[in-house]
PDB file of C-alpha atoms in Angstrom:
ATOM      1  CA  MET A 529      25.646  34.388  19.119  1.00 51.00           C
ATOM      2  CA  LYS A 530      24.078  31.541  21.117  1.00 51.00           C
ATOM      3  CA  ARG A 531      21.016  31.553  18.863  1.00 50.00           C
ATOM      4  CA  ARG A 532      23.097  31.134  15.729  1.00 50.00           C
ATOM      5  CA  ILE A 533      25.035  28.222  17.251  1.00 49.00           C
ATOM      6  CA  LEU A 534      21.819  26.487  18.391  1.00 45.00           C
ATOM      7  CA  PHE A 535      19.986  27.244  15.134  1.00 43.00           C
ATOM      8  CA  SER A 536      22.579  25.559  12.893  1.00 44.00           C
ATOM      9  CA  PRO A 537      22.404  22.100  14.553  1.00 44.00           C
ATOM     10  CA  LEU A 538      18.580  22.240  14.522  1.00 40.00           C
ATOM     11  CA  VAL A 539      18.489  23.046  10.801  1.00 39.00           C
ATOM     12  CA  LEU A 540      20.990  20.265  10.105  1.00 37.00           C
ATOM     13  CA  LEU A 541      18.931  17.787  12.154  1.00 38.00           C
ATOM     14  CA  ALA A 542      15.700  18.770  10.370  1.00 41.00           C
ATOM     15  CA  CYS A 543      17.302  18.431   6.928  1.00 38.00           C
ATOM     16  CA  THR A 544      18.717  15.030   7.850  1.00 37.00           C
ATOM     17  CA  LYS A 545      15.282  13.780   8.956  1.00 41.00           C
ATOM     18  CA  LEU A 546      13.528  15.165   5.850  1.00 43.00           C
ATOM     19  CA  GLY A 547      16.081  13.691   3.485  1.00 44.00           C
ATOM     20  CA  SER A 548      16.004  10.242   5.064  1.00 46.00           C
ATOM     21  CA  THR A 549      14.672   7.475   2.840  1.00 51.00           C
ATOM     22  CA  ALA A 550      14.761   4.658   5.403  1.00 55.00           C
ATOM     23  CA  PRO A 551      11.395   3.094   6.302  1.00 58.00           C
ATOM     24  CA  THR A 552       9.735   4.929   9.194  1.00 65.00           C
ATOM     25  CA  HIS A 553       6.689   4.391  11.384  1.00 69.00           C
ATOM     26  CA  CYS A 554       3.837   6.486  10.050  1.00 84.00           C
ATOM     27  CA  LEU A 555       0.609   4.824  11.200  1.00 87.00           C
ATOM     28  CA  GLN A 556       0.138   2.724  14.310  1.00 87.00           C
ATOM     29  CA  GLY A 557       1.590  -0.691  13.520  1.00 88.00           C
ATOM     30  CA  CYS A 558       2.697   0.355  10.009  1.00 93.00           C
ATOM     31  CA  THR A 559       5.896   1.339   8.269  1.00 91.00           C
ATOM     32  CA  CYS A 560       6.215   3.958   5.543  1.00 90.00           C
ATOM     33  CA  ASP A 561       8.720   2.906   2.908  1.00 90.00           C
ATOM     34  CA  ARG A 562       9.780   5.606   0.477  1.00 87.00           C
ATOM     35  CA  THR A 563      12.854   3.663  -0.687  1.00 81.00           C
ATOM     36  CA  SER A 564      11.123   1.813  -3.503  1.00 73.00           C
ATOM     37  CA  GLU A 565      10.106   3.074  -6.933  1.00 82.00           C
ATOM     38  CA  SER A 566       6.528   3.127  -5.651  1.00 84.00           C
ATOM     39  CA  PRO A 567       6.398   4.347  -2.027  1.00 92.00           C
ATOM     40  CA  THR A 568       4.320   2.026   0.140  1.00 93.00           C
ATOM     41  CA  ILE A 569       2.703   2.068   3.564  1.00 94.00           C
ATOM     42  CA  ILE A 570       3.189  -1.447   4.916  1.00 93.00           C
ATOM     43  CA  CYS A 571       0.728  -2.647   7.560  1.00 94.00           C
ATOM     44  CA  HIS A 572       1.527  -6.347   7.280  1.00 92.00           C
ATOM     45  CA  ASP A 573       0.344  -8.406  10.258  1.00 92.00           C
ATOM     46  CA  ALA A 574      -0.446  -5.268  12.285  1.00 93.00           C
ATOM     47  CA  ASN A 575      -3.464  -6.792  14.087  1.00 93.00           C
ATOM     48  CA  MET A 576      -5.799  -4.347  12.370  1.00 95.00           C
ATOM     49  CA  THR A 577      -9.547  -4.865  12.505  1.00 95.00           C
ATOM     50  CA  HIS A 578     -10.407  -1.556  10.810  1.00 94.00           C
ATOM     51  CA  PHE A 579      -9.105   0.221   7.741  1.00 96.00           C
ATOM     52  CA  PRO A 580      -6.696   3.016   8.837  1.00 94.00           C
ATOM     53  CA  LEU A 581      -7.996   6.496   7.963  1.00 94.00           C
ATOM     54  CA  PRO A 582      -5.620   9.321   8.936  1.00 93.00           C
ATOM     55  CA  ILE A 583      -8.048  12.005   7.689  1.00 89.00           C
ATOM     56  CA  THR A 584      -6.655  14.742   9.953  1.00 92.00           C
ATOM     57  CA  ASN A 585      -3.086  13.911   8.892  1.00 92.00           C
ATOM     58  CA  PRO A 586      -3.265  12.616   5.286  1.00 94.00           C
ATOM     59  CA  LYS A 587      -0.386  10.440   4.112  1.00 93.00           C
ATOM     60  CA  THR A 588       0.733  11.960   0.825  1.00 92.00           C
ATOM     61  CA  SER A 589       3.272  10.627  -1.677  1.00 91.00           C
ATOM     62  CA  PHE A 590       2.421   6.980  -1.068  1.00 93.00           C
ATOM     63  CA  ASN A 591       1.264   4.887  -4.019  1.00 93.00           C
ATOM     64  CA  PHE A 592       0.375   1.667  -2.237  1.00 94.00           C
ATOM     65  CA  LEU A 593      -1.164   0.534   1.005  1.00 95.00           C
ATOM     66  CA  GLN A 594      -0.313  -3.027   2.040  1.00 94.00           C
ATOM     67  CA  LEU A 595      -2.871  -4.285   4.567  1.00 95.00           C
ATOM     68  CA  THR A 596      -1.927  -7.969   4.341  1.00 93.00           C
ATOM     69  CA  CYS A 597      -2.529 -10.526   7.089  1.00 94.00           C
ATOM     70  CA  ASN A 598      -4.864  -8.519   9.291  1.00 95.00           C
ATOM     71  CA  ASP A 599      -8.516  -8.959  10.254  1.00 95.00           C
ATOM     72  CA  ILE A 600     -10.047  -6.072   8.330  1.00 96.00           C
ATOM     73  CA  ARG A 601     -13.702  -6.802   7.690  1.00 95.00           C
ATOM     74  CA  THR A 602     -15.125  -3.767   5.906  1.00 94.00           C
ATOM     75  CA  VAL A 603     -13.669  -1.061   3.717  1.00 96.00           C
ATOM     76  CA  PRO A 604     -14.715   2.599   3.983  1.00 96.00           C
ATOM     77  CA  ASP A 605     -15.929   4.706   1.087  1.00 96.00           C
ATOM     78  CA  LEU A 606     -13.397   5.439  -1.659  1.00 96.00           C
ATOM     79  CA  ASP A 607     -13.695   9.212  -1.090  1.00 96.00           C
ATOM     80  CA  LEU A 608     -12.655   8.844   2.578  1.00 96.00           C
ATOM     81  CA  ILE A 609      -9.725   6.650   1.584  1.00 97.00           C
ATOM     82  CA  MET A 610      -8.566   9.148  -1.036  1.00 96.00           C
ATOM     83  CA  GLN A 611      -8.798  11.987   1.523  1.00 96.00           C
ATOM     84  CA  SER A 612      -6.484  10.001   3.791  1.00 96.00           C
ATOM     85  CA  PHE A 613      -4.144   8.788   1.038  1.00 96.00           C
ATOM     86  CA  PRO A 614      -4.409  11.303  -1.853  1.00 96.00           C
ATOM     87  CA  ASP A 615      -1.694   9.712  -4.034  1.00 94.00           C
ATOM     88  CA  LEU A 616      -2.889   6.120  -3.618  1.00 95.00           C
ATOM     89  CA  HIS A 617      -2.874   3.806  -6.656  1.00 94.00           C
ATOM     90  CA  GLY A 618      -3.500   0.407  -5.073  1.00 94.00           C
ATOM     91  CA  ILE A 619      -4.338  -1.535  -1.926  1.00 96.00           C
ATOM     92  CA  ASP A 620      -3.366  -5.085  -1.004  1.00 95.00           C
ATOM     93  CA  PHE A 621      -6.042  -6.798   1.132  1.00 95.00           C
ATOM     94  CA  GLN A 622      -4.667 -10.356   0.874  1.00 94.00           C
ATOM     95  CA  GLY A 623      -4.752 -12.399   4.059  1.00 94.00           C
ATOM     96  CA  ASN A 624      -7.838 -10.729   5.556  1.00 94.00           C
ATOM     97  CA  PRO A 625     -10.059 -13.816   5.902  1.00 93.00           C
ATOM     98  CA  HIS A 626     -13.210 -11.989   7.070  1.00 94.00           C
ATOM     99  CA  LEU A 627     -13.103  -9.180   4.502  1.00 95.00           C
ATOM    100  CA  ASN A 628     -16.488  -8.251   3.050  1.00 95.00           C
ATOM    101  CA  CYS A 629     -15.626  -8.736  -0.623  1.00 95.00           C
ATOM    102  CA  THR A 630     -18.631  -6.783  -1.865  1.00 95.00           C
ATOM    103  CA  SER A 631     -17.142  -3.644  -0.272  1.00 94.00           C
ATOM    104  CA  LEU A 632     -14.280  -3.890  -2.811  1.00 95.00           C
ATOM    105  CA  GLU A 633     -16.619  -3.412  -5.795  1.00 94.00           C
ATOM    106  CA  GLN A 634     -16.461   0.375  -5.382  1.00 94.00           C
ATOM    107  CA  PHE A 635     -12.798   0.324  -6.463  1.00 94.00           C
ATOM    108  CA  ALA A 636     -13.444  -1.116  -9.929  1.00 90.00           C
ATOM    109  CA  ARG A 637     -11.484   0.901 -12.507  1.00 89.00           C
ATOM    110  CA  LYS A 638     -10.396   3.391  -9.800  1.00 93.00           C
ATOM    111  CA  LEU A 639      -7.691   1.626  -7.753  1.00 92.00           C
ATOM    112  CA  ALA A 640      -5.625  -1.517  -8.244  1.00 92.00           C
ATOM    113  CA  ILE A 641      -6.767  -4.077  -5.658  1.00 93.00           C
ATOM    114  CA  LEU A 642      -5.204  -7.354  -4.564  1.00 92.00           C
ATOM    115  CA  SER A 643      -7.396  -9.606  -2.423  1.00 93.00           C
ATOM    116  CA  ASP A 644      -8.174 -13.234  -1.720  1.00 93.00           C
ATOM    117  CA  CYS A 645     -11.851 -12.672  -2.594  1.00 92.00           C
ATOM    118  CA  HIS A 646     -11.945 -14.439  -5.962  1.00 87.00           C
ATOM    119  CA  SER A 647      -8.739 -16.421  -5.642  1.00 84.00           C
ATOM    120  CA  SER A 648      -8.382 -20.124  -5.083  1.00 84.00           C
ATOM    121  CA  GLU A 649      -4.875 -19.467  -3.684  1.00 82.00           C
ATOM    122  CA  LYS A 650      -5.188 -17.626  -0.373  1.00 82.00           C
ATOM    123  CA  LEU A 651      -2.207 -15.774   1.122  1.00 80.00           C
ATOM    124  CA  SER A 652      -0.685 -17.777   3.973  1.00 82.00           C
ATOM    125  CA  CYS A 653      -0.220 -15.514   6.973  1.00 85.00           C
ATOM    126  CA  GLN A 654       2.316 -17.364   9.033  1.00 72.00           C
ATOM    127  CA  LYS A 655       4.083 -15.572  11.864  1.00 63.00           C
ATOM    128  CA  THR A 656       7.740 -14.561  11.609  1.00 53.00           C
ATOM    129  CA  PRO A 657       9.944 -17.467  12.700  1.00 51.00           C
ATOM    130  CA  THR A 658      11.852 -16.991  15.924  1.00 44.00           C
ATOM    131  CA  PRO A 659      15.608 -16.371  15.518  1.00 47.00           C
ATOM    132  CA  ALA A 660      16.437 -19.822  16.925  1.00 45.00           C
ATOM    133  CA  SER A 661      14.232 -21.569  14.364  1.00 41.00           C
ATOM    134  CA  LYS A 662      15.294 -19.461  11.393  1.00 42.00           C
ATOM    135  CA  SER A 663      17.206 -21.161   8.665  1.00 41.00           C
ATOM    136  CA  LYS A 664      17.774 -20.171   5.068  1.00 40.00           C
ATOM    137  CA  ASN A 665      14.764 -22.222   4.022  1.00 42.00           C
ATOM    138  CA  SER A 666      12.343 -20.975   6.677  1.00 38.00           C
ATOM    139  CA  ALA A 667      13.311 -17.351   6.033  1.00 36.00           C
ATOM    140  CA  SER A 668      12.616 -17.697   2.326  1.00 37.00           C
ATOM    141  CA  LYS A 669       9.289 -19.449   3.041  1.00 38.00           C
ATOM    142  CA  PHE A 670       8.206 -16.532   5.241  1.00 41.00           C
ATOM    143  CA  CYS A 671       9.182 -14.113   2.529  1.00 42.00           C
ATOM    144  CA  ASP A 672       6.893 -15.914   0.107  1.00 46.00           C
ATOM    145  CA  GLY A 673       3.787 -14.452   1.753  1.00 50.00           C
ATOM    146  CA  HIS A 674       4.866 -10.967   2.725  1.00 47.00           C
ATOM    147  CA  CYS A 675       7.483 -10.230   0.077  1.00 53.00           C
ATOM    148  CA  GLN A 676       5.595 -11.846  -2.771  1.00 58.00           C
ATOM    149  CA  SER A 677       2.548  -9.768  -1.919  1.00 58.00           C
ATOM    150  CA  ALA A 678       4.550  -6.548  -2.048  1.00 59.00           C
ATOM    151  CA  LYS A 679       6.166  -7.696  -5.286  1.00 64.00           C
ATOM    152  CA  LYS A 680       2.745  -8.506  -6.820  1.00 67.00           C
ATOM    153  CA  MET A 681       1.443  -5.019  -6.042  1.00 64.00           C
ATOM    154  CA  GLY A 682       4.575  -3.429  -7.488  1.00 64.00           C
ATOM    155  CA  ASP A 683       4.351  -5.585 -10.617  1.00 68.00           C
ATOM    156  CA  LEU A 684       0.663  -4.790 -11.009  1.00 67.00           C
ATOM    157  CA  TRP A 685       1.385  -1.074 -10.812  1.00 63.00           C
ATOM    158  CA  LYS A 686       4.274  -1.352 -13.305  1.00 65.00           C
ATOM    159  CA  ASP A 687       1.938  -3.146 -15.718  1.00 68.00           C
ATOM    160  CA  ILE A 688      -0.669  -0.417 -15.327  1.00 63.00           C
ATOM    161  CA  LYS A 689       1.914   2.328 -15.922  1.00 61.00           C
ATOM    162  CA  GLN A 690       3.281   0.508 -19.006  1.00 63.00           C
ATOM    163  CA  PHE A 691      -0.234   0.053 -20.353  1.00 62.00           C
ATOM    164  CA  THR A 692      -1.075   3.725 -19.914  1.00 56.00           C
ATOM    165  CA  LYS A 693       2.125   4.781 -21.690  1.00 59.00           C
ATOM    166  CA  LYS A 694       1.464   2.406 -24.560  1.00 62.00           C
ATOM    167  CA  PHE A 695      -2.170   3.328 -25.175  1.00 60.00           C
ATOM    168  CA  ASN A 696      -4.505   6.222 -24.787  1.00 59.00           C
ATOM    169  CA  VAL A 697      -6.217   4.650 -21.766  1.00 54.00           C
ATOM    170  CA  LYS A 698      -9.250   6.901 -21.857  1.00 57.00           C
ATOM    171  CA  GLN A 699      -9.893   5.938 -25.478  1.00 62.00           C
ATOM    172  CA  VAL A 700      -9.291   2.232 -24.796  1.00 58.00           C
ATOM    173  CA  LEU A 701     -11.738   2.275 -21.851  1.00 57.00           C
ATOM    174  CA  ASN A 702     -14.328   4.172 -23.861  1.00 60.00           C
ATOM    175  CA  ASP A 703     -13.973   1.701 -26.734  1.00 62.00           C
ATOM    176  CA  PHE A 704     -14.180  -1.223 -24.324  1.00 56.00           C
ATOM    177  CA  PHE A 705     -17.358  -0.018 -22.608  1.00 56.00           C
ATOM    178  CA  ASP A 706     -19.006   0.987 -25.872  1.00 57.00           C
ATOM    179  CA  TYR A 707     -18.237  -2.483 -27.183  1.00 49.00           C
ATOM    180  CA  LYS A 708     -19.912  -4.238 -24.253  1.00 44.00           C
TER     181      LYS A 708
END
């Protein structure tokens, strides 16, 4: 009888945790957000110097990885990244001032990438204002960097999905590369 009483609360607790859609911590310094249309791992301003690779514990069901405002310098091989994040569609590298831009070439036509590499407008990585200095204006200015970046990645992915629905992408790419 005691087992049955103990078992029921444990099952209820497990189901509650599994069904939760609130953002949770999933990588050191990052938050996993499954609440959006395109689930995202957000590592904004996480003081990262290396690309996170949870190879032994792959993060499935996440479409985007937001690595904005860190100090990531090099990017690992695409195969290692896909082992760690098997459902990944795009990565946001904006605000990584020392990023080796040539390491992003491997992603061409494989993943959507946002970076400051070929942009005249670099992402401003200002720190979160302190509560005493927050006003409506300063809060919206902070959101410009972080929130706009997340919005850009989401918009980019929506555009890609719309494009693929509208056209036979394989045929369009074949036609494009045969043309060049």
